[in-house]
Amino acid sequence: RASVMCWRWEVSLVSASLELVCGLRLWRRGHDDYDKRFALFMWSIATMESLQGLLWVFALGTAGSAGEMAPGGRTALLHEEGSHTLRGRPLPTGVESSAPAFAHPANLVLSFALVLSAWIQIPMAIINFVPAEKAPTRKRRFQIYLVLQYLAMLCAQLATGIWTTYAGPNGHQVWPCAAALGSLTITPAVNGCVLGCFIYVLVLMWALLPLPSLEFWAFNTIGALGFGTTYFTL
């Protein structure tokens, strides 16, 4: 159990602000077509960061030590798995008592937008790095795949009944897509979240293949390091 949240709305505010400013700078510079593509990518990340910040403020609050209530009373004690249920299913580890934050209306709306950003907006912006004129049909197929992948993930959420975000044991946000996929066991060592993340990254790597070698490996090395670090932190 974490005594305090590792991430707060202030962190999201700073991150989103920097990304918005960088995106605006690239868009206005317009050195070449890639500047606008980078700007759109930066803004997609800023959207995700902003939604995370709004979740902290309006749904999750900032939990302190055990028994301490967050401002507005939205976040309470952390409990072990199975101590509470939602629609007859045990809540994931770390969900607050009586699930006030887990079931908060703002949580549902913001979580839906956050998952849409992570599974559609951001990967679409990444695929957009490859100019359409290089491989228009190939690019369109990846876009269709991303939509189908998103729908498959929604089916996992529907099957598990998990639609909202909660603060995990390390104090980070655990999104409903990660919680839903993580509850699906593939093998003792691999769950649906691990497999889903692996496929997510591989598909984006494949989509970027038409880029020059240096750009391809630069994008994917940075992405893999950031993605892997985030996943293991959760």
PDB file of N, CA, C and O in Angstrom, residues 39-70:
ATOM      1  N   ALA A  39       3.469  18.072 -33.931  1.00  0.00           N
ATOM      2  CA  ALA A  39       2.581  18.913 -33.124  1.00  0.00           C
ATOM      3  C   ALA A  39       1.308  18.152 -32.752  1.00  0.00           C
ATOM      4  O   ALA A  39       0.869  18.167 -31.595  1.00  0.00           O
ATOM      5  N   LEU A  40       0.725  17.466 -33.731  1.00  0.00           N
ATOM      6  CA  LEU A  40      -0.481  16.687 -33.465  1.00  0.00           C
ATOM      7  C   LEU A  40      -0.210  15.573 -32.468  1.00  0.00           C
ATOM      8  O   LEU A  40      -1.045  15.265 -31.608  1.00  0.00           O
ATOM      9  N   PHE A  41       0.974  14.971 -32.566  1.00  0.00           N
ATOM     10  CA  PHE A  41       1.337  13.924 -31.615  1.00  0.00           C
ATOM     11  C   PHE A  41       1.483  14.503 -30.207  1.00  0.00           C
ATOM     12  O   PHE A  41       0.983  13.930 -29.230  1.00  0.00           O
ATOM     13  N   MET A  42       2.180  15.629 -30.089  1.00  0.00           N
ATOM     14  CA  MET A  42       2.350  16.268 -28.783  1.00  0.00           C
ATOM     15  C   MET A  42       1.006  16.638 -28.177  1.00  0.00           C
ATOM     16  O   MET A  42       0.775  16.463 -26.970  1.00  0.00           O
ATOM     17  N   TRP A  43       0.089  17.114 -28.991  1.00  0.00           N
ATOM     18  CA  TRP A  43      -1.236  17.491 -28.483  1.00  0.00           C
ATOM     19  C   TRP A  43      -2.042  16.266 -28.069  1.00  0.00           C
ATOM     20  O   TRP A  43      -2.864  16.350 -27.156  1.00  0.00           O
ATOM     21  N   SER A  44      -1.815  15.140 -28.732  1.00  0.00           N
ATOM     22  CA  SER A  44      -2.524  13.919 -28.324  1.00  0.00           C
ATOM     23  C   SER A  44      -2.049  13.460 -26.948  1.00  0.00           C
ATOM     24  O   SER A  44      -2.866  13.038 -26.112  1.00  0.00           O
ATOM     25  N   ILE A  45      -0.750  13.570 -26.694  1.00  0.00           N
ATOM     26  CA  ILE A  45      -0.227  13.230 -25.371  1.00  0.00           C
ATOM     27  C   ILE A  45      -0.737  14.226 -24.329  1.00  0.00           C
ATOM     28  O   ILE A  45      -1.092  13.856 -23.199  1.00  0.00           O
ATOM     29  N   ALA A  46      -0.801  15.508 -24.711  1.00  0.00           N
ATOM     30  CA  ALA A  46      -1.302  16.536 -23.788  1.00  0.00           C
ATOM     31  C   ALA A  46      -2.759  16.271 -23.421  1.00  0.00           C
ATOM     32  O   ALA A  46      -3.171  16.511 -22.273  1.00  0.00           O
ATOM     33  N   THR A  47      -3.530  15.779 -24.374  1.00  0.00           N
ATOM     34  CA  THR A  47      -4.930  15.445 -24.093  1.00  0.00           C
ATOM     35  C   THR A  47      -5.015  14.354 -23.033  1.00  0.00           C
ATOM     36  O   THR A  47      -5.797  14.450 -22.079  1.00  0.00           O
ATOM     37  N   MET A  48      -4.204  13.317 -23.205  1.00  0.00           N
ATOM     38  CA  MET A  48      -4.198  12.226 -22.242  1.00  0.00           C
ATOM     39  C   MET A  48      -3.762  12.715 -20.861  1.00  0.00           C
ATOM     40  O   MET A  48      -4.368  12.366 -19.839  1.00  0.00           O
ATOM     41  N   GLU A  49      -2.723  13.531 -20.803  1.00  0.00           N
ATOM     42  CA  GLU A  49      -2.242  14.063 -19.527  1.00  0.00           C
ATOM     43  C   GLU A  49      -3.319  14.926 -18.861  1.00  0.00           C
ATOM     44  O   GLU A  49      -3.512  14.876 -17.640  1.00  0.00           O
ATOM     45  N   SER A  50      -4.006  15.729 -19.653  1.00  0.00           N
ATOM     46  CA  SER A  50      -5.055  16.590 -19.114  1.00  0.00           C
ATOM     47  C   SER A  50      -6.185  15.770 -18.514  1.00  0.00           C
ATOM     48  O   SER A  50      -6.707  16.101 -17.437  1.00  0.00           O
ATOM     49  N   LEU A  51      -6.564  14.700 -19.194  1.00  0.00           N
ATOM     50  CA  LEU A  51      -7.628  13.838 -18.683  1.00  0.00           C
ATOM     51  C   LEU A  51      -7.214  13.156 -17.383  1.00  0.00           C
ATOM     52  O   LEU A  51      -8.025  13.005 -16.463  1.00  0.00           O
ATOM     53  N   GLN A  52      -5.933  12.769 -17.288  1.00  0.00           N
ATOM     54  CA  GLN A  52      -5.459  12.186 -16.037  1.00  0.00           C
ATOM     55  C   GLN A  52      -5.531  13.206 -14.900  1.00  0.00           C
ATOM     56  O   GLN A  52      -5.932  12.877 -13.773  1.00  0.00           O
ATOM     57  N   GLY A  53      -5.142  14.445 -15.196  1.00  0.00           N
ATOM     58  CA  GLY A  53      -5.223  15.483 -14.183  1.00  0.00           C
ATOM     59  C   GLY A  53      -6.648  15.734 -13.730  1.00  0.00           C
ATOM     60  O   GLY A  53      -6.928  15.881 -12.536  1.00  0.00           O
ATOM     61  N   LEU A  54      -7.571  15.754 -14.685  1.00  0.00           N
ATOM     62  CA  LEU A  54      -8.977  15.948 -14.338  1.00  0.00           C
ATOM     63  C   LEU A  54      -9.507  14.785 -13.494  1.00  0.00           C
ATOM     64  O   LEU A  54     -10.356  14.995 -12.605  1.00  0.00           O
ATOM     65  N   LEU A  55      -9.025  13.598 -13.763  1.00  0.00           N
ATOM     66  CA  LEU A  55      -9.430  12.446 -12.943  1.00  0.00           C
ATOM     67  C   LEU A  55      -8.998  12.622 -11.494  1.00  0.00           C
ATOM     68  O   LEU A  55      -9.752  12.330 -10.565  1.00  0.00           O
ATOM     69  N   TRP A  56      -7.754  13.105 -11.288  1.00  0.00           N
ATOM     70  CA  TRP A  56      -7.295  13.333  -9.912  1.00  0.00           C
ATOM     71  C   TRP A  56      -8.171  14.367  -9.221  1.00  0.00           C
ATOM     72  O   TRP A  56      -8.544  14.214  -8.056  1.00  0.00           O
ATOM     73  N   VAL A  57      -8.496  15.432  -9.937  1.00  0.00           N
ATOM     74  CA  VAL A  57      -9.222  16.545  -9.320  1.00  0.00           C
ATOM     75  C   VAL A  57     -10.687  16.208  -9.057  1.00  0.00           C
ATOM     76  O   VAL A  57     -11.207  16.437  -7.963  1.00  0.00           O
ATOM     77  N   PHE A  58     -11.360  15.641 -10.062  1.00  0.00           N
ATOM     78  CA  PHE A  58     -12.808  15.490  -9.974  1.00  0.00           C
ATOM     79  C   PHE A  58     -13.288  14.094  -9.559  1.00  0.00           C
ATOM     80  O   PHE A  58     -14.465  13.934  -9.220  1.00  0.00           O
ATOM     81  N   ALA A  59     -12.422  13.090  -9.602  1.00  0.00           N
ATOM     82  CA  ALA A  59     -12.895  11.741  -9.295  1.00  0.00           C
ATOM     83  C   ALA A  59     -12.074  11.033  -8.235  1.00  0.00           C
ATOM     84  O   ALA A  59     -12.615  10.440  -7.306  1.00  0.00           O
ATOM     85  N   LEU A  60     -10.757  11.081  -8.350  1.00  0.00           N
ATOM     86  CA  LEU A  60      -9.928  10.282  -7.459  1.00  0.00           C
ATOM     87  C   LEU A  60      -9.436  11.048  -6.247  1.00  0.00           C
ATOM     88  O   LEU A  60      -9.201  10.461  -5.196  1.00  0.00           O
ATOM     89  N   GLY A  61      -9.222  12.353  -6.368  1.00  0.00           N
ATOM     90  CA  GLY A  61      -8.648  13.096  -5.260  1.00  0.00           C
ATOM     91  C   GLY A  61      -7.202  12.680  -5.068  1.00  0.00           C
ATOM     92  O   GLY A  61      -6.586  12.051  -5.920  1.00  0.00           O
ATOM     93  N   THR A  62      -6.629  12.996  -3.929  1.00  0.00           N
ATOM     94  CA  THR A  62      -5.258  12.631  -3.600  1.00  0.00           C
ATOM     95  C   THR A  62      -5.263  11.935  -2.261  1.00  0.00           C
ATOM     96  O   THR A  62      -5.480  12.555  -1.230  1.00  0.00           O
ATOM     97  N   ALA A  63      -5.021  10.644  -2.248  1.00  0.00           N
ATOM     98  CA  ALA A  63      -5.094   9.879  -1.012  1.00  0.00           C
ATOM     99  C   ALA A  63      -3.856  10.080  -0.163  1.00  0.00           C
ATOM    100  O   ALA A  63      -2.748  10.134  -0.665  1.00  0.00           O
ATOM    101  N   GLY A  64      -4.055  10.191   1.094  1.00  0.00           N
ATOM    102  CA  GLY A  64      -2.923  10.270   2.015  1.00  0.00           C
ATOM    103  C   GLY A  64      -2.754   8.948   2.707  1.00  0.00           C
ATOM    104  O   GLY A  64      -2.956   7.895   2.126  1.00  0.00           O
ATOM    105  N   SER A  65      -2.379   8.971   3.974  1.00  0.00           N
ATOM    106  CA  SER A  65      -2.171   7.735   4.713  1.00  0.00           C
ATOM    107  C   SER A  65      -3.498   7.035   4.935  1.00  0.00           C
ATOM    108  O   SER A  65      -4.564   7.592   4.738  1.00  0.00           O
ATOM    109  N   ALA A  66      -3.429   5.785   5.362  1.00  0.00           N
ATOM    110  CA  ALA A  66      -4.628   4.974   5.544  1.00  0.00           C
ATOM    111  C   ALA A  66      -5.613   5.684   6.454  1.00  0.00           C
ATOM    112  O   ALA A  66      -5.276   6.156   7.521  1.00  0.00           O
ATOM    113  N   GLY A  67      -6.842   5.769   6.009  1.00  0.00           N
ATOM    114  CA  GLY A  67      -7.874   6.381   6.804  1.00  0.00           C
ATOM    115  C   GLY A  67      -8.072   7.853   6.534  1.00  0.00           C
ATOM    116  O   GLY A  67      -9.041   8.443   6.979  1.00  0.00           O
ATOM    117  N   GLU A  68      -7.165   8.474   5.799  1.00  0.00           N
ATOM    118  CA  GLU A  68      -7.282   9.901   5.504  1.00  0.00           C
ATOM    119  C   GLU A  68      -8.137  10.108   4.279  1.00  0.00           C
ATOM    120  O   GLU A  68      -7.943   9.467   3.254  1.00  0.00           O
ATOM    121  N   MET A  69      -9.072  10.997   4.377  1.00  0.00           N
ATOM    122  CA  MET A  69      -9.953  11.264   3.250  1.00  0.00           C
ATOM    123  C   MET A  69      -9.390  12.383   2.388  1.00  0.00           C
ATOM    124  O   MET A  69      -8.820  13.333   2.895  1.00  0.00           O
ATOM    125  N   ALA A  70      -9.549  12.257   1.109  1.00  0.00           N
ATOM    126  CA  ALA A  70      -9.109  13.303   0.191  1.00  0.00           C
ATOM    127  C   ALA A  70     -10.110  14.442   0.210  1.00  0.00           C
ATOM    128  O   ALA A  70     -11.223  14.291   0.714  1.00  0.00           O
TER     129      ALA A  70
END
